[in-house]
C-alpha positions as CSV (number, residue, x, y, z in Angstrom):
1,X,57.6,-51.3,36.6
2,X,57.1,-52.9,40.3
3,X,55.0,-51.5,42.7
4,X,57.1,-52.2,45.8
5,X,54.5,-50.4,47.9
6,X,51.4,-52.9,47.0
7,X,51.3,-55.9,49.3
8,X,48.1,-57.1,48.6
9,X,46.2,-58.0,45.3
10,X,42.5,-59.1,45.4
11,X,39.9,-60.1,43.0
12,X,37.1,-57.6,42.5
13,X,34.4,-60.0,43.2
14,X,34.9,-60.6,46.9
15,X,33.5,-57.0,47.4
16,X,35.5,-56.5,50.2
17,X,35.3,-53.0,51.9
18,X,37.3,-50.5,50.0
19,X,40.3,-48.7,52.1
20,X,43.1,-46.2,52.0
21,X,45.8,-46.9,49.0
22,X,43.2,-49.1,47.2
23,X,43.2,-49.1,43.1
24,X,41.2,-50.3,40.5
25,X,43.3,-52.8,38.5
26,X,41.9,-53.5,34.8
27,X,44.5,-53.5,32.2
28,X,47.3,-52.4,34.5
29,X,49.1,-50.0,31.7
30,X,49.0,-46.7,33.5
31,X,49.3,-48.0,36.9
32,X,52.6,-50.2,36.1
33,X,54.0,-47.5,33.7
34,X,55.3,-45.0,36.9
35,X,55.9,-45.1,40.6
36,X,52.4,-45.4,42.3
37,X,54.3,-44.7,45.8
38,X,50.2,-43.8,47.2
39,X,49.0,-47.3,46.7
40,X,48.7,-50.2,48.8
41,X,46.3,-52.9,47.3
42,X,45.0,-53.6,44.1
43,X,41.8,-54.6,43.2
44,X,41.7,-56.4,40.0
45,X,38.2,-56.4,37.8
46,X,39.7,-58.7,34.9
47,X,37.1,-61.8,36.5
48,X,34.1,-60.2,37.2
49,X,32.9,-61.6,33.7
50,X,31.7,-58.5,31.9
51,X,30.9,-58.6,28.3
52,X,33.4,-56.4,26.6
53,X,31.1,-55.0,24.1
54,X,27.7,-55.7,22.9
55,X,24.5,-54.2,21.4
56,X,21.4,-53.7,24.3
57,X,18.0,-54.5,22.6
58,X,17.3,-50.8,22.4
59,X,20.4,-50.7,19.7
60,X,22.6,-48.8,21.8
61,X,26.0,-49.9,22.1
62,X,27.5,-51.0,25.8
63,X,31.4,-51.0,26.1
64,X,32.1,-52.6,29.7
65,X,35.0,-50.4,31.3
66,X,37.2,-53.8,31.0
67,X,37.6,-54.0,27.0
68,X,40.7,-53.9,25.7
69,X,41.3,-51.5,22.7
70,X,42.1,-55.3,20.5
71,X,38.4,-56.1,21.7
72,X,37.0,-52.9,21.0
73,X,38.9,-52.6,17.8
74,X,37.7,-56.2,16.3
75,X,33.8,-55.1,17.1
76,X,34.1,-52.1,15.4
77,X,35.4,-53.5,12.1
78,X,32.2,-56.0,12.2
79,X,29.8,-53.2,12.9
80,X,27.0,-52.7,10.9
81,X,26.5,-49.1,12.0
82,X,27.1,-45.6,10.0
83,X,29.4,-44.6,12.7
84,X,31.5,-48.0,12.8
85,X,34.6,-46.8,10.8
86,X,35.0,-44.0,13.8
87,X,36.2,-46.9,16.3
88,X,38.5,-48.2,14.4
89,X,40.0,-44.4,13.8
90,X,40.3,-43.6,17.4
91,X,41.6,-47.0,18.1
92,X,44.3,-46.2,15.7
93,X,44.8,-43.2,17.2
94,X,46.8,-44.7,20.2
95,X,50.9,-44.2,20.6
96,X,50.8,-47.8,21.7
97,X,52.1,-51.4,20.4
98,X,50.0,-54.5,20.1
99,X,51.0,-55.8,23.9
100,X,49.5,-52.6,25.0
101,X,46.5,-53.0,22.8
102,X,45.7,-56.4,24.0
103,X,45.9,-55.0,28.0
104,X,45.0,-51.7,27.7
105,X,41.3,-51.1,28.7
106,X,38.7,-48.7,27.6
107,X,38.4,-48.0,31.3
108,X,41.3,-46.9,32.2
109,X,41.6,-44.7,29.2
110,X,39.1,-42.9,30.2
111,X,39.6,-42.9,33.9
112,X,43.3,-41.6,33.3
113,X,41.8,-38.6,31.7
114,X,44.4,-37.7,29.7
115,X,43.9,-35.4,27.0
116,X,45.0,-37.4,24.3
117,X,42.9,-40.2,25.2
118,X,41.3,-41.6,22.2
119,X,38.7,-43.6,23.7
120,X,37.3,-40.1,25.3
121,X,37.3,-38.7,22.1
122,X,35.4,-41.4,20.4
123,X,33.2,-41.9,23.6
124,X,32.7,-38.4,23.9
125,X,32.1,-37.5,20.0
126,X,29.2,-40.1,20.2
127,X,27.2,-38.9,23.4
128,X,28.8,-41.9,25.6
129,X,27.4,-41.9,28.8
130,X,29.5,-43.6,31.7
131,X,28.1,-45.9,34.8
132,X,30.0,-45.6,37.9
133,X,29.1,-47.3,40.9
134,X,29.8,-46.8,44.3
135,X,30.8,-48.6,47.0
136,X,27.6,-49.5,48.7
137,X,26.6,-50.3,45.4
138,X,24.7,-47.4,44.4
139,X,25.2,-46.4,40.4
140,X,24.8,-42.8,39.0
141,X,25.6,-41.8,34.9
142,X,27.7,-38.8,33.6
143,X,28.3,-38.1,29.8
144,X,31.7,-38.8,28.8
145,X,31.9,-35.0,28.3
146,X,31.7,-34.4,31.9
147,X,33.2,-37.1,33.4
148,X,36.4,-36.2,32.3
149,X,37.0,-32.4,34.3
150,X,40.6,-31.6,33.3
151,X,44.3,-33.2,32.3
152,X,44.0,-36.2,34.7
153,X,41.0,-35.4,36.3
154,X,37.6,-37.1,36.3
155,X,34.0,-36.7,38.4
156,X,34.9,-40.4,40.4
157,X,34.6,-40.4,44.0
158,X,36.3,-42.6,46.4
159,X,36.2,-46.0,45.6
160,X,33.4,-45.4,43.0
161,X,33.8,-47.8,39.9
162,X,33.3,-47.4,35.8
163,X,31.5,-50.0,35.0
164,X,30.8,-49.3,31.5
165,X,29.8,-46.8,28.4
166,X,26.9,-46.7,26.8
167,X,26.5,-45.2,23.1
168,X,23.2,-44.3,21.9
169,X,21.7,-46.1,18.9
170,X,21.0,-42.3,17.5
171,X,24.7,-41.4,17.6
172,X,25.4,-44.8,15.7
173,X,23.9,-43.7,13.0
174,X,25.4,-40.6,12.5
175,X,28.1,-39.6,9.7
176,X,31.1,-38.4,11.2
177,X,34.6,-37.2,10.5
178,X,37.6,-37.7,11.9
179,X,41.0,-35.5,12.0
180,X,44.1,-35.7,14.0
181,X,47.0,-33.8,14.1
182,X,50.3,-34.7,15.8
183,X,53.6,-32.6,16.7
184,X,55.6,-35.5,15.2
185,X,55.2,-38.2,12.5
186,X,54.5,-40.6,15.3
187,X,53.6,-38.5,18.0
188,X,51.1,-38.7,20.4
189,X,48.0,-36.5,19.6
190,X,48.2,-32.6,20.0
191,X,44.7,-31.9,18.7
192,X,41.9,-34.6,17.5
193,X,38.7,-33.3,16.3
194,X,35.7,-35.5,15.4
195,X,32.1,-34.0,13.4
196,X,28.9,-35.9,13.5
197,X,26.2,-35.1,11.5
198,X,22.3,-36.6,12.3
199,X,20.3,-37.9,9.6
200,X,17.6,-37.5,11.7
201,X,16.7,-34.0,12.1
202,X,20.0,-32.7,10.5
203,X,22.2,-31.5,13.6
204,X,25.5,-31.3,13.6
205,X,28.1,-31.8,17.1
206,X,31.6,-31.1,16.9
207,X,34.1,-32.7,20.1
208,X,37.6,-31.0,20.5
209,X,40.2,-33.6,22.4
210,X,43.6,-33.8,22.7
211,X,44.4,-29.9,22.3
212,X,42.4,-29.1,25.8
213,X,42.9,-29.9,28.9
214,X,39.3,-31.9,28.8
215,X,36.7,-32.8,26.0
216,X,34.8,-30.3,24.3
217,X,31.8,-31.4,22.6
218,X,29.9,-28.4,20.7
219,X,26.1,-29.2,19.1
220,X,24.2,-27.5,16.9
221,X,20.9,-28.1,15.9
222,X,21.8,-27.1,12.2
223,X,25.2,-27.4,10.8
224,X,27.0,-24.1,11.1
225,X,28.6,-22.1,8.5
226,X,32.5,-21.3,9.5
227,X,32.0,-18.2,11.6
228,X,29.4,-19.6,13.7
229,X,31.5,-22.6,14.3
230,X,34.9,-20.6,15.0
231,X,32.5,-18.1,17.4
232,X,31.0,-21.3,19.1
233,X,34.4,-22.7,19.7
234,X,36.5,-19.4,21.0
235,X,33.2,-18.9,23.3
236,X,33.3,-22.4,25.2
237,X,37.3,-23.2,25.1
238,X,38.7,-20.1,27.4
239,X,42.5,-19.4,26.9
240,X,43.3,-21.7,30.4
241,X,41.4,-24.8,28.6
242,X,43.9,-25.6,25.8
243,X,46.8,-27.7,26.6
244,X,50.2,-27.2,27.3
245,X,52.7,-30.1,26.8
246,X,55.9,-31.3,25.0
247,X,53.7,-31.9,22.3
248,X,52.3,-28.8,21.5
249,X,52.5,-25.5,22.2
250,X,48.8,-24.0,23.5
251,X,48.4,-21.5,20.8
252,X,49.6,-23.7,17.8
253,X,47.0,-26.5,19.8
254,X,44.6,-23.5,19.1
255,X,45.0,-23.0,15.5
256,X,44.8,-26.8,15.0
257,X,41.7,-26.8,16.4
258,X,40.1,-24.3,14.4
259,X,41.8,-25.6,11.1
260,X,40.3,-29.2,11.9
261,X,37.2,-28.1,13.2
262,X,36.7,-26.2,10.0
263,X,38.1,-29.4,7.6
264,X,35.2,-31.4,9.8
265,X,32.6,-28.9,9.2
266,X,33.2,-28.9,5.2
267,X,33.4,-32.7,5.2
268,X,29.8,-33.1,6.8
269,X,28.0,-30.5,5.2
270,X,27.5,-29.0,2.0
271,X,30.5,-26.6,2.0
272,X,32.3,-29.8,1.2
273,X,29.9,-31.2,-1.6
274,X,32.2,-31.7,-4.7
């Protein structure tokens, strides 16, 4: 779609001083998919140069906020990493052709904030933790869990930046287990729960997407047995938190929840030992 009210487009590395109906351009997928009638300039990040995904000598894994999902998705499958098979799931876990895989970027997944957003599910089910930096060049770091406040919202101030997400070696080694549910055969997610277990002292995390209106990420520091699980979930998702769409109703979102929450629970633990 054109943008008839953008007159200006400027490269992100001239750091020039942020204004009024500015945007962060990185893959451009949201922002050219509706009428931005608000915006004036864009400010594209696709030169600044920033390594799409890599492994930090502390074995935690950095994924700048300018990697497309094709990126993201050919690291994962050469990942030597427990948790590996998880990116490639979430990846897959996009209502989106290749020409959007190849421009959408993690980014702006996570900086639409939408609910379905598979790239804060995986980012969020691993204890991703986010890098913004403002304007004056100052940086700050919010979990993925609470960077993301509600359907489209997220903790960014004006003209603050996501630079990147860092995933801690810990949570790479993790098992996990991954189920999706959608209204339709094709649809776009209506509840997506992921389970990680710790071989390291045993604990157990389970993160609720797609059905609420924001990620959910619930950690134990033994795995739960089903009524603990179903008590910890109806305590921190109130009524207002699940989401209401075209693709699912916010009680049937509910029950989705618990039924895959439950299927992830048995999968990591012993319950589900055959």
């Amino acid at each position: 779609m054109d943008l008839n009210t953008v007159l200006d487009i400027r490269d992100a590395s001239r750091h020039e001083p942020w204004r009024p109906g500015d945007a962060w351009l990185g893959g451009g997928t949201y922002l050219f998919s509706e009428p931005q009638p608000h915006l004036r300039r864009l400010i594209d990040l696709s030169r600044m140069g920033w390594e799409p995904v890599q492994i930090l000598p502390d074995g935690s894994l950095e994924i700048a906020a300018t990697c497309t999902i094709a990126q993201l998705s050919r690291f994962g499958r050469t990942l030597d990493a427990q948790a590996a098979p998880l990116i490639e799931q979430c990846c897959r876990a996009f209502l989106a052709s290749f020409k959007i895989w190849n421009m959408a970027t993690v980014g702006g997944n996570l900086c639409n904030g939408l609910p379905a957003g598979p790239m804060i599910s995986l980012t969020a089910a691993l204890d991703g933790e986010c890098l913004l930096q403002a304007q004056d060049g100052a940086h700050r770091r919010v979990k993925v869990a609470d960077f993301v406040t509600g359907a489209g919202r997220k903790d960014l101030a004006e003209g603050e930046m996501l630079r990147s997400v860092t995933i801690p070696a810990r949570s790479l080694r993790c098992r996990t287990a991954f189920m999706q549910v959608s209204l339709y055969g094709l649809g776009r997610s209506a509840a997506l729960v992921i389970g990680t277990l710790d071989p390291a002292d045993g604990s157990f995390a389970v993160t609720i997407t797609a059905a609420t209106t924001r990620p959910f990420r619930l950690w134990f520091a033994l795995p739960p047995d089903r009524a603990e699980l179903r008590t910890a979930i109806t305590t921190a998702v109130g009524d207002g938190d699940w989401f209401d769409d075209i693709h699912g109703l916010p009680e049937w979102r509910r029950h989705m929840a618990f039924h895959l929450a439950e299927q992830v629970r048995r999968e990591l633990t012993l319950d589900g030992a055959r």
